[in-house]
């Protein structure tokens, strides 16, 4: 049953990632990967929020592992960062690394704090 829940969450998260990435990137005329950055930060916030909720294995499997796992993308983040560095856009590559780590951790913390406040 858990595998099915993960698959259902992933089936929702993966297309949302793709559509969000394309919609956001189409609105920015820059080499910075705003679409991937946005889905990774949003996924970090959602996962932080889920972490702060009282434990439910089924919800964690579907939304945490499945949905957030498919919504966020470390491989695309890595690829885009390497591509920026190879294309001599090193400032953007470094900015992507620093901003993604700082904003991702901040978003996870804010999600966790919000869940704690709501359930505390």
Short mmCIF file of N, CA, C and O in Angstrom, two decimals:
data_model
loop_
_atom_site.label_atom_id
_atom_site.label_comp_id
_atom_site.label_asym_id
_atom_site.label_seq_id
_atom_site.Cartn_x
_atom_site.Cartn_y
_atom_site.Cartn_z
N UNK A 1 0.82 -1.20 0.00
CA UNK A 1 0.00 0.00 0.00
C UNK A 1 0.86 1.26 0.00
O UNK A 1 0.53 2.23 -0.66
N UNK A 2 1.97 1.25 0.75
CA UNK A 2 2.84 2.42 0.82
C UNK A 2 3.41 2.77 -0.55
O UNK A 2 3.47 3.95 -0.92
N UNK A 3 3.81 1.76 -1.29
CA UNK A 3 4.36 2.00 -2.63
C UNK A 3 3.32 2.67 -3.52
O UNK A 3 3.65 3.59 -4.29
N UNK A 4 2.09 2.26 -3.42
CA UNK A 4 1.01 2.86 -4.20
C UNK A 4 0.83 4.33 -3.82
O UNK A 4 0.65 5.19 -4.69
N UNK A 5 0.87 4.62 -2.53
CA UNK A 5 0.73 6.01 -2.08
C UNK A 5 1.88 6.89 -2.58
O UNK A 5 1.67 8.03 -3.01
N UNK A 6 3.10 6.35 -2.55
CA UNK A 6 4.25 7.09 -3.07
C UNK A 6 4.05 7.35 -4.57
O UNK A 6 4.29 8.46 -5.06
N UNK A 7 3.60 6.35 -5.30
CA UNK A 7 3.38 6.49 -6.74
C UNK A 7 2.30 7.53 -7.04
O UNK A 7 2.44 8.32 -7.98
N UNK A 8 1.24 7.55 -6.26
CA UNK A 8 0.17 8.53 -6.46
C UNK A 8 0.71 9.94 -6.21
O UNK A 8 0.46 10.86 -7.00
N UNK A 9 1.46 10.11 -5.12
CA UNK A 9 2.05 11.42 -4.84
C UNK A 9 3.00 11.86 -5.94
O UNK A 9 2.98 13.02 -6.39
N UNK A 10 3.82 10.93 -6.42
CA UNK A 10 4.77 11.24 -7.50
C UNK A 10 4.04 11.57 -8.80
O UNK A 10 4.47 12.44 -9.56
N UNK A 11 2.93 10.89 -9.05
CA UNK A 11 2.16 11.14 -10.26
C UNK A 11 1.57 12.54 -10.27
O UNK A 11 1.31 13.11 -11.33
N UNK A 12 1.39 13.12 -9.09
CA UNK A 12 0.92 14.50 -8.99
C UNK A 12 2.08 15.48 -9.00
O UNK A 12 2.02 16.55 -9.62
N UNK A 13 3.16 15.14 -8.32
CA UNK A 13 4.29 16.06 -8.18
C UNK A 13 5.11 16.25 -9.44
O UNK A 13 5.53 17.37 -9.75
N UNK A 14 5.34 15.19 -10.20
CA UNK A 14 6.19 15.29 -11.39
C UNK A 14 5.59 16.20 -12.47
O UNK A 14 6.29 17.08 -12.98
N UNK A 15 4.33 16.02 -12.85
CA UNK A 15 3.78 16.94 -13.85
C UNK A 15 3.70 18.39 -13.34
O UNK A 15 3.90 19.33 -14.10
N UNK A 16 3.40 18.53 -12.04
CA UNK A 16 3.36 19.88 -11.47
C UNK A 16 4.73 20.54 -11.56
O UNK A 16 4.84 21.72 -11.88
N UNK A 17 5.79 19.77 -11.29
CA UNK A 17 7.15 20.30 -11.41
C UNK A 17 7.40 20.75 -12.84
O UNK A 17 7.88 21.86 -13.09
N UNK A 18 7.12 19.91 -13.79
CA UNK A 18 7.38 20.23 -15.19
C UNK A 18 6.61 21.48 -15.64
O UNK A 18 7.17 22.39 -16.22
N UNK A 19 5.32 21.50 -15.36
CA UNK A 19 4.48 22.62 -15.79
C UNK A 19 4.88 23.92 -15.10
O UNK A 19 4.92 24.98 -15.73
N UNK A 20 5.16 23.85 -13.81
CA UNK A 20 5.59 25.04 -13.07
C UNK A 20 6.92 25.55 -13.59
O UNK A 20 7.09 26.75 -13.82
N UNK A 21 7.87 24.65 -13.78
CA UNK A 21 9.18 25.02 -14.30
C UNK A 21 9.06 25.72 -15.64
O UNK A 21 9.63 26.78 -15.86
N UNK A 22 8.31 25.15 -16.55
CA UNK A 22 8.15 25.74 -17.89
C UNK A 22 7.45 27.09 -17.82
O UNK A 22 7.83 28.03 -18.50
N UNK A 23 6.40 27.21 -17.01
CA UNK A 23 5.65 28.46 -16.91
C UNK A 23 6.51 29.57 -16.34
O UNK A 23 6.49 30.72 -16.83
N UNK A 24 7.28 29.27 -15.32
CA UNK A 24 8.12 30.30 -14.69
C UNK A 24 9.29 30.66 -15.58
O UNK A 24 9.60 31.83 -15.78
N UNK A 25 9.96 29.68 -16.14
CA UNK A 25 11.13 29.95 -16.97
C UNK A 25 10.75 30.75 -18.22
O UNK A 25 11.52 31.58 -18.68
N UNK A 26 9.56 30.53 -18.75
CA UNK A 26 9.11 31.25 -19.94
C UNK A 26 8.92 32.74 -19.66
O UNK A 26 8.95 33.55 -20.58
N UNK A 27 8.75 33.11 -18.40
CA UNK A 27 8.53 34.50 -18.04
C UNK A 27 9.82 35.25 -17.70
O UNK A 27 9.78 36.43 -17.37
N UNK A 28 10.95 34.56 -17.73
CA UNK A 28 12.22 35.19 -17.35
C UNK A 28 13.22 35.07 -18.49
O UNK A 28 13.49 33.98 -18.98
N UNK A 29 13.76 36.19 -18.88
CA UNK A 29 14.76 36.22 -19.94
C UNK A 29 16.14 36.27 -19.30
O UNK A 29 16.82 37.30 -19.33
N UNK A 30 16.53 35.16 -18.69
CA UNK A 30 17.81 35.08 -18.01
C UNK A 30 18.29 33.64 -18.05
O UNK A 30 17.48 32.73 -18.27
N UNK A 31 19.58 33.45 -17.84
CA UNK A 31 20.11 32.09 -17.80
C UNK A 31 19.88 31.43 -16.45
O UNK A 31 20.03 30.22 -16.31
N UNK A 32 19.51 32.22 -15.43
CA UNK A 32 19.27 31.66 -14.10
C UNK A 32 18.05 30.73 -14.16
O UNK A 32 17.00 31.10 -14.68
N UNK A 33 18.16 29.53 -13.60
CA UNK A 33 17.06 28.54 -13.67
C UNK A 33 15.95 28.80 -12.65
O UNK A 33 15.79 28.07 -11.67
N UNK A 34 15.17 29.84 -12.87
CA UNK A 34 14.13 30.24 -11.92
C UNK A 34 13.08 29.16 -11.71
O UNK A 34 12.53 29.02 -10.62
N UNK A 35 12.75 28.40 -12.75
CA UNK A 35 11.73 27.36 -12.60
C UNK A 35 12.14 26.27 -11.63
O UNK A 35 11.39 25.92 -10.71
N UNK A 36 13.34 25.75 -11.80
CA UNK A 36 13.84 24.71 -10.89
C UNK A 36 14.01 25.27 -9.49
O UNK A 36 13.66 24.62 -8.50
N UNK A 37 14.53 26.48 -9.39
CA UNK A 37 14.69 27.13 -8.09
C UNK A 37 13.34 27.21 -7.37
O UNK A 37 13.23 26.86 -6.20
N UNK A 38 12.32 27.62 -8.08
CA UNK A 38 10.98 27.80 -7.48
C UNK A 38 10.40 26.48 -6.99
O UNK A 38 9.90 26.40 -5.86
N UNK A 39 10.45 25.43 -7.82
CA UNK A 39 9.86 24.16 -7.38
C UNK A 39 10.65 23.56 -6.22
O UNK A 39 10.05 22.95 -5.32
N UNK A 40 11.96 23.75 -6.20
CA UNK A 40 12.75 23.21 -5.10
C UNK A 40 12.46 23.95 -3.79
O UNK A 40 12.37 23.32 -2.73
N UNK A 41 12.27 25.25 -3.85
CA UNK A 41 11.96 26.01 -2.63
C UNK A 41 10.54 25.68 -2.16
O UNK A 41 10.31 25.48 -0.96
N UNK A 42 9.61 25.61 -3.08
CA UNK A 42 8.23 25.25 -2.71
C UNK A 42 8.18 23.85 -2.09
O UNK A 42 7.53 23.63 -1.07
N UNK A 43 8.88 22.92 -2.69
CA UNK A 43 8.92 21.55 -2.16
C UNK A 43 9.56 21.50 -0.78
O UNK A 43 9.12 20.74 0.09
N UNK A 44 10.58 22.30 -0.57
CA UNK A 44 11.23 22.36 0.75
C UNK A 44 10.26 22.89 1.80
O UNK A 44 10.21 22.39 2.93
N UNK A 45 9.49 23.90 1.44
CA UNK A 45 8.52 24.47 2.38
C UNK A 45 7.43 23.45 2.71
O UNK A 45 7.06 23.27 3.88
N UNK A 46 6.92 22.76 1.70
CA UNK A 46 5.88 21.75 1.93
C UNK A 46 6.43 20.61 2.79
O UNK A 46 5.77 20.16 3.74
N UNK A 47 7.63 20.15 2.49
CA UNK A 47 8.20 19.06 3.27
C UNK A 47 8.47 19.49 4.71
O UNK A 47 8.24 18.72 5.64
N UNK A 48 8.93 20.72 4.89
CA UNK A 48 9.11 21.24 6.25
C UNK A 48 7.79 21.26 7.00
O UNK A 48 7.71 20.88 8.17
N UNK A 49 6.74 21.71 6.32
CA UNK A 49 5.41 21.74 6.93
C UNK A 49 4.95 20.34 7.31
O UNK A 49 4.47 20.12 8.43
N UNK A 50 5.10 19.39 6.40
CA UNK A 50 4.69 18.01 6.69
C UNK A 50 5.46 17.41 7.85
O UNK A 50 4.92 16.65 8.64
N UNK A 51 6.73 17.78 7.96
CA UNK A 51 7.58 17.28 9.05
C UNK A 51 7.06 17.76 10.40
O UNK A 51 7.17 17.04 11.39
N UNK A 52 6.48 18.93 10.43
CA UNK A 52 5.98 19.48 11.68
C UNK A 52 4.61 18.99 12.09
O UNK A 52 4.15 19.28 13.20
N UNK A 53 3.95 18.25 11.23
CA UNK A 53 2.62 17.72 11.56
C UNK A 53 2.76 16.43 12.36
O UNK A 53 3.76 15.73 12.24
N UNK A 54 1.73 16.11 13.15
CA UNK A 54 1.76 14.83 13.85
C UNK A 54 1.92 13.69 12.85
O UNK A 54 1.37 13.74 11.74
N UNK A 55 2.67 12.67 13.22
CA UNK A 55 3.03 11.58 12.32
C UNK A 55 1.86 10.79 11.78
O UNK A 55 0.97 10.41 12.52
N UNK A 56 1.87 10.59 10.49
CA UNK A 56 0.94 9.70 9.81
C UNK A 56 1.71 9.09 8.65
O UNK A 56 2.03 9.78 7.69
N UNK A 57 2.02 7.81 8.75
CA UNK A 57 2.86 7.15 7.75
C UNK A 57 2.32 7.24 6.34
O UNK A 57 3.08 7.43 5.40
N UNK A 58 1.02 7.11 6.18
CA UNK A 58 0.43 7.15 4.84
C UNK A 58 0.55 8.53 4.22
O UNK A 58 0.92 8.67 3.06
N UNK A 59 0.27 9.56 5.01
CA UNK A 59 0.37 10.94 4.52
C UNK A 59 1.83 11.27 4.20
O UNK A 59 2.14 11.87 3.16
N UNK A 60 2.74 10.86 5.08
CA UNK A 60 4.17 11.10 4.84
C UNK A 60 4.65 10.42 3.57
O UNK A 60 5.41 10.99 2.80
N UNK A 61 4.19 9.20 3.35
CA UNK A 61 4.60 8.46 2.15
C UNK A 61 4.09 9.14 0.89
O UNK A 61 4.85 9.35 -0.06
N UNK A 62 2.81 9.49 0.88
CA UNK A 62 2.22 10.06 -0.32
C UNK A 62 2.70 11.48 -0.58
O UNK A 62 3.15 11.80 -1.68
N UNK A 63 2.63 12.34 0.43
CA UNK A 63 2.97 13.74 0.22
C UNK A 63 4.45 14.04 0.38
O UNK A 63 5.02 14.79 -0.41
N UNK A 64 5.08 13.45 1.39
CA UNK A 64 6.49 13.71 1.62
C UNK A 64 7.38 13.04 0.60
O UNK A 64 8.09 13.69 -0.17
N UNK A 65 7.33 11.72 0.57
CA UNK A 65 8.20 10.97 -0.33
C UNK A 65 7.73 11.09 -1.78
O UNK A 65 8.53 11.39 -2.67
N UNK A 66 6.46 10.85 -2.03
CA UNK A 66 5.95 10.85 -3.41
C UNK A 66 5.85 12.23 -4.02
O UNK A 66 6.54 12.54 -4.98
N UNK A 67 4.99 13.07 -3.45
CA UNK A 67 4.73 14.38 -4.03
C UNK A 67 5.96 15.29 -3.98
O UNK A 67 6.41 15.81 -5.00
N UNK A 68 6.52 15.49 -2.77
CA UNK A 68 7.67 16.38 -2.65
C UNK A 68 8.90 15.81 -3.35
O UNK A 68 9.69 16.56 -3.93
N UNK A 69 9.05 14.49 -3.31
CA UNK A 69 10.17 13.87 -3.99
C UNK A 69 10.13 14.07 -5.50
O UNK A 69 11.15 14.26 -6.14
N UNK A 70 8.94 14.06 -6.07
CA UNK A 70 8.80 14.26 -7.51
C UNK A 70 8.74 15.74 -7.87
O UNK A 70 9.14 16.13 -8.96
N UNK A 71 8.24 16.56 -6.96
CA UNK A 71 8.17 18.00 -7.22
C UNK A 71 9.56 18.62 -7.24
O UNK A 71 9.88 19.43 -8.10
N UNK A 72 10.39 18.24 -6.30
CA UNK A 72 11.73 18.81 -6.22
C UNK A 72 12.68 18.00 -7.09
O UNK A 72 12.41 16.86 -7.42
N UNK A 73 13.80 18.61 -7.44
CA UNK A 73 14.70 17.92 -8.34
C UNK A 73 16.15 18.33 -8.13
O UNK A 73 16.58 19.38 -8.55
N UNK A 74 16.86 17.48 -7.42
CA UNK A 74 18.28 17.74 -7.19
C UNK A 74 19.09 17.49 -8.45
O UNK A 74 20.06 18.19 -8.72
N UNK A 75 18.68 16.53 -9.25
CA UNK A 75 19.43 16.23 -10.47
C UNK A 75 19.37 17.39 -11.46
O UNK A 75 20.38 17.74 -12.08
N UNK A 76 18.21 18.00 -11.63
CA UNK A 76 18.10 19.13 -12.54
C UNK A 76 18.85 20.33 -11.99
O UNK A 76 19.52 21.05 -12.73
N UNK A 77 18.76 20.55 -10.69
CA UNK A 77 19.55 21.61 -10.04
C UNK A 77 21.03 21.42 -10.34
O UNK A 77 21.73 22.35 -10.73
N UNK A 78 21.53 20.20 -10.18
CA UNK A 78 22.95 19.91 -10.43
C UNK A 78 23.30 20.13 -11.90
O UNK A 78 24.31 20.76 -12.22
N UNK A 79 22.47 19.60 -12.78
CA UNK A 79 22.72 19.75 -14.22
C UNK A 79 22.75 21.22 -14.63
O UNK A 79 23.65 21.66 -15.35
N UNK A 80 21.74 21.98 -14.19
CA UNK A 80 21.67 23.39 -14.58
C UNK A 80 22.84 24.19 -14.02
O UNK A 80 23.36 25.09 -14.68
N UNK A 81 23.27 23.85 -12.81
CA UNK A 81 24.41 24.54 -12.22
C UNK A 81 25.69 24.23 -13.01
O UNK A 81 26.47 25.14 -13.32
N UNK A 82 25.89 22.98 -13.35
CA UNK A 82 27.05 22.61 -14.17
C UNK A 82 27.01 23.26 -15.54
O UNK A 82 28.02 23.74 -16.06
N UNK A 83 25.83 23.30 -16.14
CA UNK A 83 25.67 23.94 -17.45
C UNK A 83 26.04 25.42 -17.38
O UNK A 83 26.73 25.94 -18.25
N UNK A 84 25.59 26.09 -16.33
CA UNK A 84 25.94 27.51 -16.16
C UNK A 84 27.44 27.69 -16.04
O UNK A 84 28.02 28.60 -16.65
N UNK A 85 28.09 26.84 -15.26
CA UNK A 85 29.54 26.94 -15.09
C UNK A 85 30.26 26.67 -16.41
O UNK A 85 31.22 27.38 -16.75
N UNK A 86 29.82 25.68 -17.16
CA UNK A 86 30.44 25.36 -18.44
C UNK A 86 30.26 26.46 -19.47
O UNK A 86 31.11 26.66 -20.33
N UNK A 87 29.15 27.17 -19.38
CA UNK A 87 28.87 28.26 -20.31
C UNK A 87 29.46 29.59 -19.82
O UNK A 87 29.11 30.65 -20.32
N UNK A 88 30.32 29.50 -18.85
CA UNK A 88 31.02 30.66 -18.28
C UNK A 88 30.09 31.68 -17.62
O UNK A 88 30.40 32.85 -17.53
N UNK A 89 28.95 31.20 -17.15
CA UNK A 89 28.04 32.02 -16.36
C UNK A 89 28.27 31.64 -14.90
O UNK A 89 27.35 31.23 -14.19
N UNK A 90 29.50 31.77 -14.48
CA UNK A 90 29.89 31.27 -13.15
C UNK A 90 29.20 32.02 -12.01
O UNK A 90 28.92 31.44 -10.98
N UNK A 91 28.95 33.30 -12.19
CA UNK A 91 28.23 34.05 -11.16
C UNK A 91 26.85 33.42 -10.94
O UNK A 91 26.43 33.22 -9.80
N UNK A 92 26.15 33.11 -12.03
CA UNK A 92 24.82 32.51 -11.92
C UNK A 92 24.89 31.10 -11.34
O UNK A 92 24.00 30.69 -10.60
N UNK A 93 25.94 30.36 -11.68
CA UNK A 93 26.12 29.02 -11.11
C UNK A 93 26.29 29.10 -9.60
O UNK A 93 25.64 28.38 -8.85
N UNK A 94 27.17 29.99 -9.16
CA UNK A 94 27.39 30.16 -7.72
C UNK A 94 26.15 30.70 -7.03
O UNK A 94 25.78 30.25 -5.95
N UNK A 95 25.49 31.67 -7.67
CA UNK A 95 24.25 32.22 -7.10
C UNK A 95 23.19 31.13 -6.96
O UNK A 95 22.45 31.09 -5.97
N UNK A 96 23.11 30.23 -7.94
CA UNK A 96 22.14 29.15 -7.88
C UNK A 96 22.43 28.22 -6.70
O UNK A 96 21.52 27.82 -5.98
N UNK A 97 23.69 27.91 -6.50
CA UNK A 97 24.07 27.03 -5.38
C UNK A 97 23.73 27.69 -4.05
O UNK A 97 23.03 27.11 -3.21
N UNK A 98 24.22 28.90 -3.85
CA UNK A 98 24.03 29.58 -2.56
C UNK A 98 22.55 29.86 -2.31
O UNK A 98 22.02 29.56 -1.24
N UNK A 99 21.87 30.42 -3.30
CA UNK A 99 20.46 30.78 -3.12
C UNK A 99 19.60 29.53 -2.89
O UNK A 99 18.69 29.55 -2.05
N UNK A 100 19.89 28.47 -3.61
CA UNK A 100 19.08 27.24 -3.46
C UNK A 100 19.25 26.64 -2.08
O UNK A 100 18.26 26.22 -1.46
N UNK A 101 20.47 26.58 -1.59
CA UNK A 101 20.71 25.99 -0.26
C UNK A 101 20.11 26.87 0.83
O UNK A 101 19.37 26.39 1.70
N UNK A 102 20.40 28.17 0.77
CA UNK A 102 19.90 29.07 1.82
C UNK A 102 18.38 29.17 1.79
O UNK A 102 17.71 29.03 2.82
N UNK A 103 17.82 29.37 0.60
CA UNK A 103 16.36 29.50 0.50
C UNK A 103 15.66 28.18 0.79
O UNK A 103 14.59 28.16 1.42
N UNK A 104 16.25 27.06 0.38
CA UNK A 104 15.65 25.75 0.66
C UNK A 104 15.59 25.46 2.14
O UNK A 104 14.57 25.02 2.66
N UNK A 105 16.70 25.71 2.83
CA UNK A 105 16.71 25.51 4.28
C UNK A 105 15.76 26.48 4.98
O UNK A 105 15.05 26.11 5.91
N UNK A 106 15.75 27.72 4.52
CA UNK A 106 14.83 28.71 5.10
C UNK A 106 13.38 28.34 4.88
O UNK A 106 12.55 28.47 5.78
N UNK A 107 13.07 27.86 3.69
CA UNK A 107 11.69 27.47 3.39
C UNK A 107 11.28 26.26 4.23
O UNK A 107 10.15 26.21 4.75
N UNK A 108 12.17 25.30 4.38
CA UNK A 108 11.86 24.13 5.22
C UNK A 108 11.63 24.56 6.66
O UNK A 108 10.70 24.08 7.32
N UNK A 109 12.48 25.46 7.15
CA UNK A 109 12.32 25.95 8.52
C UNK A 109 10.98 26.68 8.68
O UNK A 109 10.27 26.46 9.66
N UNK A 110 10.63 27.53 7.71
CA UNK A 110 9.36 28.26 7.79
C UNK A 110 8.17 27.31 7.75
O UNK A 110 7.19 27.49 8.48
N UNK A 111 8.25 26.29 6.90
CA UNK A 111 7.18 25.29 6.84
C UNK A 111 7.03 24.55 8.16
O UNK A 111 5.92 24.34 8.66
N UNK A 112 8.17 24.16 8.73
CA UNK A 112 8.16 23.49 10.02
C UNK A 112 7.61 24.39 11.12
O UNK A 112 6.77 23.97 11.93
N UNK A 113 8.02 25.65 11.13
CA UNK A 113 7.53 26.61 12.13
C UNK A 113 6.03 26.83 11.99
O UNK A 113 5.31 26.90 13.00
N UNK A 114 5.54 26.91 10.76
CA UNK A 114 4.10 27.10 10.55
C UNK A 114 3.32 25.89 11.05
O UNK A 114 2.31 26.05 11.76
N UNK A 115 3.77 24.70 10.73
CA UNK A 115 3.07 23.49 11.20
C UNK A 115 3.11 23.40 12.71
O UNK A 115 2.10 23.04 13.35
N UNK A 116 4.23 23.74 13.30
CA UNK A 116 4.35 23.71 14.76
C UNK A 116 3.40 24.71 15.40
O UNK A 116 2.75 24.41 16.40
N UNK A 117 3.31 25.90 14.82
CA UNK A 117 2.41 26.93 15.35
C UNK A 117 0.95 26.50 15.23
O UNK A 117 0.13 26.76 16.12
N UNK A 118 0.61 25.86 14.15
CA UNK A 118 -0.78 25.44 13.93
C UNK A 118 -1.19 24.26 14.79
O UNK A 118 -2.37 24.13 15.16
N UNK A 119 -0.24 23.39 15.10
CA UNK A 119 -0.56 22.20 15.88
C UNK A 119 -0.16 22.33 17.34
O UNK A 119 -0.51 21.46 18.13
N UNK A 120 0.60 23.37 17.66
CA UNK A 120 1.14 23.53 19.02
C UNK A 120 0.14 23.97 19.97
O UNK A 120 -0.16 23.73 21.05
#
